[in-house]
Coordinates of C-alpha atoms in Angstrom, one line a residue:
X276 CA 87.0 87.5 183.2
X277 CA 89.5 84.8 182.0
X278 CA 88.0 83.1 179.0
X279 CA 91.2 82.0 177.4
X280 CA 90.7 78.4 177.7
X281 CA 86.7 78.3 178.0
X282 CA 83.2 80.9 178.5
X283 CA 82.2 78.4 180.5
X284 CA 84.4 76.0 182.4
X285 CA 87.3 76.4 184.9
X286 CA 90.5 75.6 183.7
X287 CA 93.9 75.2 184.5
X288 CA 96.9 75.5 182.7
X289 CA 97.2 72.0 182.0
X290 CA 93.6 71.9 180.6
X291 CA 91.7 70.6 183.3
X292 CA 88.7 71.6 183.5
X293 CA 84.8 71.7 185.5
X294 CA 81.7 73.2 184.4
X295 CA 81.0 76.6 186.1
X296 CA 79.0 79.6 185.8
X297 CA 80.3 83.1 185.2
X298 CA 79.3 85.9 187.3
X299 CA 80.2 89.3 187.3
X300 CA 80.1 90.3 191.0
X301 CA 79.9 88.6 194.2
X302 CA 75.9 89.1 194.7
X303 CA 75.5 87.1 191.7
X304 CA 77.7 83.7 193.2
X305 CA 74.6 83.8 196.7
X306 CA 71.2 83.4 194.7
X307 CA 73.4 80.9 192.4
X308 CA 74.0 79.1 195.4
X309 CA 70.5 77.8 196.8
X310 CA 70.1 74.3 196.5
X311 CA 73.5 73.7 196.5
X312 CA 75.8 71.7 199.6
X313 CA 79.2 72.8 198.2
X314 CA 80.1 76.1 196.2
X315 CA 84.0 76.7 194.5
X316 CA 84.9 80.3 193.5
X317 CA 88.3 80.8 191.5
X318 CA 89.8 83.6 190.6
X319 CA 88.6 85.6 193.4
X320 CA 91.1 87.9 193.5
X321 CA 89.3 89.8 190.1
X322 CA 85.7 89.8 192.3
X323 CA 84.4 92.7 194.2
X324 CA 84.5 93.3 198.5
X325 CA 81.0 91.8 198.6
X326 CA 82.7 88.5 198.7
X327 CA 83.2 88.2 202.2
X328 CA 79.4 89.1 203.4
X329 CA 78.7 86.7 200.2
X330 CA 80.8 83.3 201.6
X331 CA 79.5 84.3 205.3
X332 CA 76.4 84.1 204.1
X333 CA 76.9 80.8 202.6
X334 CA 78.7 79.5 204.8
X335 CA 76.0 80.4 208.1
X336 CA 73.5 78.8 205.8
X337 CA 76.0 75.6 205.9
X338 CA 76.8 75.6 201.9
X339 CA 80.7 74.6 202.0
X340 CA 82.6 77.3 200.8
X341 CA 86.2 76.8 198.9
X342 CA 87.7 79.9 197.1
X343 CA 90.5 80.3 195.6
X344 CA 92.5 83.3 194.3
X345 CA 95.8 84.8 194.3
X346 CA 96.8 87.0 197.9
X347 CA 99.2 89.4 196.0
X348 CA 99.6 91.2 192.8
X349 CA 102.3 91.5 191.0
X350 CA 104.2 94.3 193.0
X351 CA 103.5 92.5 196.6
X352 CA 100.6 94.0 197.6
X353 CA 97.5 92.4 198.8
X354 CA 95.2 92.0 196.3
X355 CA 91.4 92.2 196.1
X356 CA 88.7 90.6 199.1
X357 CA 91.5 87.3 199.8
X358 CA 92.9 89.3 202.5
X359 CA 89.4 89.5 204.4
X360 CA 88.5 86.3 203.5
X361 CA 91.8 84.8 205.1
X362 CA 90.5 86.8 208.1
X363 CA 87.2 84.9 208.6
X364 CA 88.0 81.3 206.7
X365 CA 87.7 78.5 209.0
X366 CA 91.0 77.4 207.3
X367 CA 93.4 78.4 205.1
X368 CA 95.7 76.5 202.9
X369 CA 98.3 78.8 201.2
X370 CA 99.8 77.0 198.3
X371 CA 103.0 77.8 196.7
X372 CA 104.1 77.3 193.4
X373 CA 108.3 77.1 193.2
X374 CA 110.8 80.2 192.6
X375 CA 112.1 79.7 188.6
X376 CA 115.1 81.2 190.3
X377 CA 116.7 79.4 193.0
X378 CA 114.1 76.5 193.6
X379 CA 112.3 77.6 197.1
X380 CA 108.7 78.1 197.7
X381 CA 107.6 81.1 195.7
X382 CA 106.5 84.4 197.5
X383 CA 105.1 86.3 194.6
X384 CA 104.3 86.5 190.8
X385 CA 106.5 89.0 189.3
X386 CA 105.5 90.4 186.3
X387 CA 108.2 90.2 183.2
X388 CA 106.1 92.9 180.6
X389 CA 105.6 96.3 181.2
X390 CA 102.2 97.1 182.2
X391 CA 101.0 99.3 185.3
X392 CA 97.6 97.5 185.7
X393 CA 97.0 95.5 188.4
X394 CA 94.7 93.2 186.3
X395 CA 96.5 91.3 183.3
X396 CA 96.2 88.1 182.1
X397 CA 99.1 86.2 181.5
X398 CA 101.0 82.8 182.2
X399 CA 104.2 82.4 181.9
X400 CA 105.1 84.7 179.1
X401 CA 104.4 87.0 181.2
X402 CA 105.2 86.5 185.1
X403 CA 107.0 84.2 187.0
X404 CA 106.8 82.3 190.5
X405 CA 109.9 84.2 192.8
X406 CA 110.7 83.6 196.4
X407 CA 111.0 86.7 198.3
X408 CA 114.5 87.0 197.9
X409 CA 114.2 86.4 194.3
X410 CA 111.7 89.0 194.0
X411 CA 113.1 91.5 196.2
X412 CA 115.8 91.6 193.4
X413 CA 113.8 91.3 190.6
X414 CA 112.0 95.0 191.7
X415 CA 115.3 96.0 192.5
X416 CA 116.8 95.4 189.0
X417 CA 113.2 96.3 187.3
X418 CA 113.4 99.7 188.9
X419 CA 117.1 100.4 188.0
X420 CA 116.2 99.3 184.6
X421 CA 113.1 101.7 184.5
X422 CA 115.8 104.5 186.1
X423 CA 118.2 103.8 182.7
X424 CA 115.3 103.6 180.2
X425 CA 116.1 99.7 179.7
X426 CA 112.6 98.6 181.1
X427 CA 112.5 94.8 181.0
X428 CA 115.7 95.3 178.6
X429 CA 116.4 91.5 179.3
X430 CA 113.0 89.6 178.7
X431 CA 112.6 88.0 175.6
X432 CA 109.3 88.6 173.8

């Protein structure tokens, strides 16, 4: 889905990158997988509720599974298969990027355009890394600001 970088390759926002192959549902990643000791998913947020059975599957067959993906959207809620997949993961490592705000371990990406969908690409044009706290008041002011017609009145474009 995100091919802002590359069609092909994983990357990060710092441009580096691994070859990968695209798919466009969880099925897809299990008959890419035979022959294979380790499989990586990103972005697994975006894929479909197959993805549990799918990393069980590969992961009783004793392919090393890692995934990674974002565990909320942008309003707080839990987003996509990572919450099931925490559930059965023989580990979890939750990494935090740091609160533009105060400094503390971010809780959440808060979204700085208007747009209802819970799928948009962006960086950091348009969300930002909050704490809770940070991000309680963010909502807090985005809502009063919706309530006054002033919607994200005080982002710059």
């Amino acid at each position: 889905m995100d091919t802002r970088y590359s069609n092909v390759d994983v990357v990060s926002h710092d441009h580096n990158s691994i070859h990968s192959t695209p798919v466009s549902n969880a099925e897809a990643i299990l008959a890419l997988s035979a022959g294979h000791d380790v499989v990586g998913i990103d972005e697994a947020q975006f894929l479909d509720d197959k993805l549990v059975d799918v990393c069980n599957k590969m992961a009783y067959r004793g392919i090393r599974v890692i995934v990674a993906g974002l565990d909320m959207d942008f309003r707080g809620v839990p987003f996509g298969p990572i919450p099931a997949l925490c559930a059965v993961a023989d580990e979890v490592t939750k990494v935090h990027a740091i609160c533009v705000r105060c400094g503390s371990l971010a809780y959440a990406s808060h979204r700085l355009v208007k747009n209802d969908s819970q799928v948009m690409l962006g960086e950091k044009l348009e969300y930002e890394p909050l704490c809770r706290d940070c991000f309680q008041k963010a909502v807090e002011e985005d809502h009063r600001n919706s309530m006054s017609g002033n919607l994200f009145e005080n982002i710059e474009p």
